[in-house]
Tab-separated table of C-alpha atoms in Angstrom:
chain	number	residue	atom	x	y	z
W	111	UNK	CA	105.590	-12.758	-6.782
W	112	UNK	CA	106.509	-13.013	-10.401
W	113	UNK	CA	104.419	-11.837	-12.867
W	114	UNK	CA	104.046	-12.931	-16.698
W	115	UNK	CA	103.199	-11.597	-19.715
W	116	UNK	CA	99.369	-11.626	-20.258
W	117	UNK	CA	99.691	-9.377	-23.445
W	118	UNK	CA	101.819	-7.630	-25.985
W	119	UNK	CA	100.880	-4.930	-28.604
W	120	UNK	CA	102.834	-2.937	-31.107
W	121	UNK	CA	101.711	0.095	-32.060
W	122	UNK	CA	100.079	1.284	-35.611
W	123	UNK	CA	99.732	4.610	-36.549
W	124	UNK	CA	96.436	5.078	-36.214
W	125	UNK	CA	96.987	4.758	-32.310
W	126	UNK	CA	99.768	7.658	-32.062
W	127	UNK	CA	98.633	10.473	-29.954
W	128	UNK	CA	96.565	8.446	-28.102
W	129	UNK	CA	96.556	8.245	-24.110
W	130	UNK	CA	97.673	4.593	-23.530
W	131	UNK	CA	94.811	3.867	-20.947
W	132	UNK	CA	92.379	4.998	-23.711
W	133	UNK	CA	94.299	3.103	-26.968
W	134	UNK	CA	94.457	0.000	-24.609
W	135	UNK	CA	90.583	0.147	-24.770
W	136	UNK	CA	90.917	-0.075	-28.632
W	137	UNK	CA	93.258	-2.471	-28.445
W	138	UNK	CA	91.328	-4.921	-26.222
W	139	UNK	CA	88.099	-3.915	-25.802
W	140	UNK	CA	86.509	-6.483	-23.642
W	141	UNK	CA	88.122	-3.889	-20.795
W	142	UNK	CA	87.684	-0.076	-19.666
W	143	UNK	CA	89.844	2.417	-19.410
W	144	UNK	CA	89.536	2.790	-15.731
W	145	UNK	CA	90.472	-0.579	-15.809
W	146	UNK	CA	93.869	0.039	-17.817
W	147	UNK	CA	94.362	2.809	-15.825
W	148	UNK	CA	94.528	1.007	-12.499
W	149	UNK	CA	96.884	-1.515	-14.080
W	150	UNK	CA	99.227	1.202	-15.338
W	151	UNK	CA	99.233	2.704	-11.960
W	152	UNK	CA	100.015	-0.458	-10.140
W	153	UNK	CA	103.087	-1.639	-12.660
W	154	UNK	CA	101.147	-3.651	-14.235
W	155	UNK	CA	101.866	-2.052	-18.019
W	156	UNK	CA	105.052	-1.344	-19.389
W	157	UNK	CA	106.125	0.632	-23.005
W	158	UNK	CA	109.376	-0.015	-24.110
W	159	UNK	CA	110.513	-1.796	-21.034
W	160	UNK	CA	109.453	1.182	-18.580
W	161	UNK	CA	106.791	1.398	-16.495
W	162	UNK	CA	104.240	5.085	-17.229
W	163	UNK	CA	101.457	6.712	-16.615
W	164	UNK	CA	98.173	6.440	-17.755
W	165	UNK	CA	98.072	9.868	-19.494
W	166	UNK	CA	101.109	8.824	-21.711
W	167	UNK	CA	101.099	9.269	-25.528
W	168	UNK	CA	101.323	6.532	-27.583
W	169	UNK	CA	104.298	6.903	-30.359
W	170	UNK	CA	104.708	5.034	-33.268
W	171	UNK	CA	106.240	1.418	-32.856
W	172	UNK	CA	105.999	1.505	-29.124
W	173	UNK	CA	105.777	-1.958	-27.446
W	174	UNK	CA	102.958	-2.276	-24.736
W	175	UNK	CA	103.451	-5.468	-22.682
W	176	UNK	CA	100.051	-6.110	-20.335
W	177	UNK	CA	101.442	-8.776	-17.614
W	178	UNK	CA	99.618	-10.374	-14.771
W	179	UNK	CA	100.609	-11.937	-11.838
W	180	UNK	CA	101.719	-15.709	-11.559
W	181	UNK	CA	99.308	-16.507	-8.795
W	182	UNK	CA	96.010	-15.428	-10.386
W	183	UNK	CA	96.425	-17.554	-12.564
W	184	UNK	CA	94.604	-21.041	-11.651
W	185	UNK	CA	97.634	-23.427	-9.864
W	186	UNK	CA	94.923	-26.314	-10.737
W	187	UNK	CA	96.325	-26.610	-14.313
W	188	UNK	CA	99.715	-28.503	-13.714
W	189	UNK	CA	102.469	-28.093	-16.541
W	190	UNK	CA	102.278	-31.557	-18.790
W	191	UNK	CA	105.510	-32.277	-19.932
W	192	UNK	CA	105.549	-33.088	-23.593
W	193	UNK	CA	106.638	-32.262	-26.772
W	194	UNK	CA	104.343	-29.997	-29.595
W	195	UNK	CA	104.571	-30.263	-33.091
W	196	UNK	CA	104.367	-26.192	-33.800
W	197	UNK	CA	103.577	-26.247	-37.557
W	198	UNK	CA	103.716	-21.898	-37.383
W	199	UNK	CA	104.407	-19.174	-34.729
W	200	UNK	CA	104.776	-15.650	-34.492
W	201	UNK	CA	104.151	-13.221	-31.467
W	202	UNK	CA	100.392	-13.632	-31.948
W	203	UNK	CA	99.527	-16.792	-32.784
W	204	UNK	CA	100.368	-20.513	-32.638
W	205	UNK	CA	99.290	-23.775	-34.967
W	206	UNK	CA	99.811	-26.881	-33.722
W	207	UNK	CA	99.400	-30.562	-35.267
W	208	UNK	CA	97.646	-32.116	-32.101
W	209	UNK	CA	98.223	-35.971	-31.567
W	210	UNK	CA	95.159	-37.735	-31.286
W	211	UNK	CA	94.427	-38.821	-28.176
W	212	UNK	CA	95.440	-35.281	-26.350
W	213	UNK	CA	92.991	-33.521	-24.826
W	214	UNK	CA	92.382	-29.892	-25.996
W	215	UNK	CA	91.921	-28.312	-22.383
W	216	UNK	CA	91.063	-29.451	-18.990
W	217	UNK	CA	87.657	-30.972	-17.992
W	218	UNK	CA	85.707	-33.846	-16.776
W	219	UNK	CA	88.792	-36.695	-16.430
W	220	UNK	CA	91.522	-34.914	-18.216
W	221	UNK	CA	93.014	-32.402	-15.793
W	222	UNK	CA	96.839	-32.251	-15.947
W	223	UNK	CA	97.508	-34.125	-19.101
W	224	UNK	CA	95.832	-31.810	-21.938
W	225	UNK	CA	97.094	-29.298	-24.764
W	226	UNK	CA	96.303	-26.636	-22.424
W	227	UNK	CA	99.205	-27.905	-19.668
W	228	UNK	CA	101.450	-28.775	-22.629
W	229	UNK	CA	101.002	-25.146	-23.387
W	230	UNK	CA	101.997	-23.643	-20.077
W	231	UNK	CA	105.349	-26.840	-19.486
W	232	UNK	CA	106.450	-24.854	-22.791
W	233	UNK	CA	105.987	-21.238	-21.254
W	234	UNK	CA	103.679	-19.828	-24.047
W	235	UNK	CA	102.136	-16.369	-23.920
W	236	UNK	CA	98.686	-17.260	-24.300
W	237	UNK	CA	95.471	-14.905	-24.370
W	238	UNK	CA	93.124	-15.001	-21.521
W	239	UNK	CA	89.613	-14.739	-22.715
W	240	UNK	CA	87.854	-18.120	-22.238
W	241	UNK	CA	89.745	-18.191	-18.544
W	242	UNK	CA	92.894	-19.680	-16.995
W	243	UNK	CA	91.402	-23.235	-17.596
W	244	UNK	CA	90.995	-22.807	-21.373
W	245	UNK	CA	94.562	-20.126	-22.325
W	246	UNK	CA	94.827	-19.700	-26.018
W	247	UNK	CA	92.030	-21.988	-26.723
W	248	UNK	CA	90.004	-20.147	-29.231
W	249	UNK	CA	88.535	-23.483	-31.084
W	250	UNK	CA	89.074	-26.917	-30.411
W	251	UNK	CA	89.366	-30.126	-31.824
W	252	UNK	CA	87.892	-33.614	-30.063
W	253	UNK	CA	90.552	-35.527	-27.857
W	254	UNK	CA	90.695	-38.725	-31.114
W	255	UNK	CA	90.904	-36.454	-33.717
W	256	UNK	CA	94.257	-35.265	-34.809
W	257	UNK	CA	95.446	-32.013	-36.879
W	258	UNK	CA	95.443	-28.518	-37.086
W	259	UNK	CA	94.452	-26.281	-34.421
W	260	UNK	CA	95.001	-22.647	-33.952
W	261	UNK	CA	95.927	-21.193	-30.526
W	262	UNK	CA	96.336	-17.578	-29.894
W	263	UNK	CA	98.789	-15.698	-27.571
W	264	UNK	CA	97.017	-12.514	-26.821
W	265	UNK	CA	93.666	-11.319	-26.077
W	266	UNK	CA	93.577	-9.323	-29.083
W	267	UNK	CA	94.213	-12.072	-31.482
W	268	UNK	CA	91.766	-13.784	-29.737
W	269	UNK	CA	89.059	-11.462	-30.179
W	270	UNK	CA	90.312	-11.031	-33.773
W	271	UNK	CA	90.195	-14.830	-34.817
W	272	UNK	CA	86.642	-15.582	-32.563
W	273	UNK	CA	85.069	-12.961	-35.170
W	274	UNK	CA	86.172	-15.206	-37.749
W	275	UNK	CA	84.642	-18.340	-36.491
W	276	UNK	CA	81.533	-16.336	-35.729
W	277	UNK	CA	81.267	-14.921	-39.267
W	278	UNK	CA	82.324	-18.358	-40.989
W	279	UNK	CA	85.757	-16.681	-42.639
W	280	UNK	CA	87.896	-19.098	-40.590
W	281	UNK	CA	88.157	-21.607	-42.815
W	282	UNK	CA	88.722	-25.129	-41.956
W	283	UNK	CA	88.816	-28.428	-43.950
W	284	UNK	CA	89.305	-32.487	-42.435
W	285	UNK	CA	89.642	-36.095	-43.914
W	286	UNK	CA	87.555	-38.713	-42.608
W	287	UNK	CA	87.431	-42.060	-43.830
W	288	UNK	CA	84.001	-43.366	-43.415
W	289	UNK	CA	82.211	-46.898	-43.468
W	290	UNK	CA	80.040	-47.702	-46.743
W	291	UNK	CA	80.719	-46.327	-50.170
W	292	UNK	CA	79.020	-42.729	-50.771
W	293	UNK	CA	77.105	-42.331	-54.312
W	294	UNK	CA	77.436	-38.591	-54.712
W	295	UNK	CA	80.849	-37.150	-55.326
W	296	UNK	CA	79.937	-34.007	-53.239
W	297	UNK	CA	77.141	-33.259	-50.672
W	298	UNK	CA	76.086	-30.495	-48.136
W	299	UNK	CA	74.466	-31.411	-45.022
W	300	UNK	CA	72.533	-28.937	-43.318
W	301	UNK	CA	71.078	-30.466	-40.117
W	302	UNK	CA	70.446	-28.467	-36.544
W	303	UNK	CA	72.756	-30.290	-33.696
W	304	UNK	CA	71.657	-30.417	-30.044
W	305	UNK	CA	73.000	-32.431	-27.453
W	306	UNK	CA	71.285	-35.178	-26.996
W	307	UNK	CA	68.207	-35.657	-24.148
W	308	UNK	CA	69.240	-39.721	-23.513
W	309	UNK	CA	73.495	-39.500	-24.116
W	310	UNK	CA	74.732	-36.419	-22.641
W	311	UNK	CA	78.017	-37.662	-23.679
W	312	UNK	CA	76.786	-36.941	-27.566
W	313	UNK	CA	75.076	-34.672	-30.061
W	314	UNK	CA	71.833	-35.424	-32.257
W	315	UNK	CA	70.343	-33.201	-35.372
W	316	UNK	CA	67.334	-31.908	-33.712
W	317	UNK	CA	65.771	-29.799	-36.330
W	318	UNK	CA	63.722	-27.788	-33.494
W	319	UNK	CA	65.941	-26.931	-30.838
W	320	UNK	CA	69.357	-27.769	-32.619
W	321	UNK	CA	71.829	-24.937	-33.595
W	322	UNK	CA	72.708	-24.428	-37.153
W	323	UNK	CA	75.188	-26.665	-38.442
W	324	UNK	CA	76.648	-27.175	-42.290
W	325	UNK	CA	79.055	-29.757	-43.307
W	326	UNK	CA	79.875	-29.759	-46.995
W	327	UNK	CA	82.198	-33.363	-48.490
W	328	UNK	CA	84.056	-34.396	-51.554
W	329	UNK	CA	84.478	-37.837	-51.849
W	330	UNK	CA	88.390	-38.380	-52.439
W	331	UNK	CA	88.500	-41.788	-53.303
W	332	UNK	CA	86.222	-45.327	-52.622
W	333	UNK	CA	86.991	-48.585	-51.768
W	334	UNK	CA	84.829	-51.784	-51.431
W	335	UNK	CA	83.540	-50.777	-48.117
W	336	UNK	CA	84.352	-48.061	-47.254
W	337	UNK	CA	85.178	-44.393	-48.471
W	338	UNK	CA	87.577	-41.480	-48.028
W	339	UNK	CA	86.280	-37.711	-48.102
W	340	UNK	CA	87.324	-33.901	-47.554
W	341	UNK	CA	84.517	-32.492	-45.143
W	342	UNK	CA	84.948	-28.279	-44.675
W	343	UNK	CA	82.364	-27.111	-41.716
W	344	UNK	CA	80.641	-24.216	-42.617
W	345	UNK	CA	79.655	-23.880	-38.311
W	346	UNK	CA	81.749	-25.505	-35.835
W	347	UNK	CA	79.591	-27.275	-33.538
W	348	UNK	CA	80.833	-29.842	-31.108
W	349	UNK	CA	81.028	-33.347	-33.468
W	350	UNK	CA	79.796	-32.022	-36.104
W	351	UNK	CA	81.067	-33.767	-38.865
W	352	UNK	CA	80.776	-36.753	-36.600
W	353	UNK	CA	77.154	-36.605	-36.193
W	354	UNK	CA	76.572	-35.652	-39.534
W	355	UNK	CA	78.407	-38.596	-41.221
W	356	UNK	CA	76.177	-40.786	-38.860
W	357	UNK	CA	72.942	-38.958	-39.933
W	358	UNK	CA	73.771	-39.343	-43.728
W	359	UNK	CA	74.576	-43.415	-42.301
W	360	UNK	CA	78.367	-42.933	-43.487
W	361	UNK	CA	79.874	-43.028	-39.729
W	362	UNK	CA	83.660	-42.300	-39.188
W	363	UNK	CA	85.737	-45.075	-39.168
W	364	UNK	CA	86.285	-46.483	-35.275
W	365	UNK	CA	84.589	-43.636	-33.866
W	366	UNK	CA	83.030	-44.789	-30.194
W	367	UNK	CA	80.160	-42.746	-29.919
W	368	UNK	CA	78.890	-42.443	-33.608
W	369	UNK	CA	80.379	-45.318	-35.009
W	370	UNK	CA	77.765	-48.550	-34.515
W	371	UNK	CA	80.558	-50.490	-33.291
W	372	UNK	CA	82.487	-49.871	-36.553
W	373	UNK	CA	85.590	-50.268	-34.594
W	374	UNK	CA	86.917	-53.298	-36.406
W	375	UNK	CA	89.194	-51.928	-38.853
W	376	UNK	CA	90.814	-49.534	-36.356
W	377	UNK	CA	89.779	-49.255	-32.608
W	378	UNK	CA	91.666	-46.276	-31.258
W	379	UNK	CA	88.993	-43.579	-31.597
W	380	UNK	CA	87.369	-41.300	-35.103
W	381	UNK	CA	89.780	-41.564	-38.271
W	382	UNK	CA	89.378	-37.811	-38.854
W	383	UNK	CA	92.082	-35.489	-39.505
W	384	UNK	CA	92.105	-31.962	-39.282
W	385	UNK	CA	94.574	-31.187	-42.599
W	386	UNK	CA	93.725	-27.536	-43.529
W	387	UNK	CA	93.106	-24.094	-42.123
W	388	UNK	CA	92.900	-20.632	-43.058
W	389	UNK	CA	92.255	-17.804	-41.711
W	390	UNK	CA	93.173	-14.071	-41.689
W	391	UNK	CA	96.268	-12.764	-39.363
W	392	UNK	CA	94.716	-10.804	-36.497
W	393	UNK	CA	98.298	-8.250	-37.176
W	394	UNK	CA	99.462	-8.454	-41.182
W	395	UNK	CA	95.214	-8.687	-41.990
W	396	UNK	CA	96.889	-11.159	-44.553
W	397	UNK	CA	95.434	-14.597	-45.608
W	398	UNK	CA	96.961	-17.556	-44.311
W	399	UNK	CA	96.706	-21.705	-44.983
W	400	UNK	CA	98.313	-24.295	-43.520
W	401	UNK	CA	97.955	-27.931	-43.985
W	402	UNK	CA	99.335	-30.924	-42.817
W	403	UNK	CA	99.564	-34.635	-43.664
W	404	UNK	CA	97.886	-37.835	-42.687
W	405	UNK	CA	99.407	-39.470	-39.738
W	406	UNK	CA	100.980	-42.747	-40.369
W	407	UNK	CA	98.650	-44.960	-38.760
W	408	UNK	CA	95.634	-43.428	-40.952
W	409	UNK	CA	97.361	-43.596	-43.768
W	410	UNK	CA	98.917	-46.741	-43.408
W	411	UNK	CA	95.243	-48.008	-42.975
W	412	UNK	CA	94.084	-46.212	-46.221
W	413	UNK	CA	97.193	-47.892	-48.179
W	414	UNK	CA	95.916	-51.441	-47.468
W	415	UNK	CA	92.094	-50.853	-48.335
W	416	UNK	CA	90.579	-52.857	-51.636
């Protein structure tokens, strides 16, 4: 049986010396060393190409490759053949400008067509964390809203970029054209989200059993009905900005769940774009951003707005 690679570290000094069963435990430490131990022994870790033992010494710039075996991982999730715009990529991570309309992973009516089987058709190293179902996923975006979204190729820079979301340092920033023209130029909306008792399908503020949620906009430019705005989330709950656009009665543009029916101008799900991130590199520690633009048919509908 053939067996991939599950994870792939390269060694920093502060590591050296180290027995590689016990540095593995720093590396990733969601494991024990026991655990790490048995994999070593069974082939399952390799440095430098050859297979060791668990009491080996780490050396400086040694490359430790964790793999797993092709069955364990769940034959459910069928390769989807299609193309991904990959905006970045290095050994660690991955950021992709999802279509909307794709499915971030698979669930409930999307099983073999999501990001996730995209993912695996192109044979990416992915971590492992949230399970075989959900590989790389470390945050998502909803299936009609396009843009940036950051997917991670080992467990460690997994770990490393959930801290960030946790802690509110992972930075992200949308567009969202929305119906009715907004007063304020800026605005923060701080309203508790739970899901909702009557739709299970969608999300309510519910100021007593809701989880925090903070949405802060910048109104980019009004029209006679309508308005365009930057939203950054503070938290990243599940339609946030969504619900919170609905709350403040400024729902997206043609969204089906939140939108009152607003559908007429565009009819093909939420004009909201995911066009910024940043975020801290789980391996250089330095600061990156990406962005990326409109998609035609949202901005072809902004160009012909009064």
């Amino acid at each position: 049986m053939a067996m991939i690679v599950k994870n792939k570290y390269k060694i920093s000094n502060n590591l050296v010396g180290l027995r590689i069963d016990k540095a593995l435990t720093v590396l990733d430490n969601t494991c024990s060393r026991v655990y790490f131990s048995n994999l070593i022994k069974n082939g399952y870790i390799t440095v430098n190409g050859e297979k060791i033992s668990p009491s080996y010494k780490i050396q400086n710039e040694d490359e430790i490759v964790v793999y797993v075996k092709e069955d364990e991982i769940d034959d459910s999730i069928k390769p989807y053949e299609l193309e991904l715009n990959i905006i970045y990529e290095d050994d660690d991570i991955l950021i992709i400008n999802k279509p909307q309309g794709l499915v971030v992973h698979p669930g409930d009516g999307h099983q073999n067509d999501t990001l996730v089987n995209a993912l695996i058709y192109n044979k990416k190293e992915l971590s492992t964390v949230n399970g075989f179902n959900r590989v790389g996923i470390v945050h998502r975006i909803d299936k009609d809203t396009s843009g940036l979204l950051l997917v991670c190729k080992n467990d460690y820079s997994h770990n490393f970029i959930a801290e960030q979301l946790k802690d509110h340092t992972m930075h992200r920033e949308y567009i969202a054209l929305v119906t009715g023209v907004i007063a304020n130029n800026k605005g923060k909306i701080i309203a508790p989200l739970a899901r909702s008792k009557e739709n299970r399908m969608k999300y309510e503020v519910n100021p007593v059993e809701g989880k925090e949620a903070i949405t802060h906009f910048e109104v980019i430019k009004r029209f006679e009905k309508y308005t365009l705005i930057k939203c950054r989330l503070e938290t990243g709950r599940t339609h946030q900005i969504r619900v919170h656009m609905d709350y403040i009665h400024h729902p997206i543009v043609g969204d089906p769940l939140y939108g009152h029916n607003n559908c007429a101008l565009y009819n093909k799900g939420q004009l909201l774009h995911a066009y910024k991130l940043t975020f801290i590199h789980p391996k250089t520690k330095k600061e990156m951003t990406f962005e990326c633009p409109l998609p035609d048919y949202f901005e072809s509908i902004i160009n012909n707005l009064k």
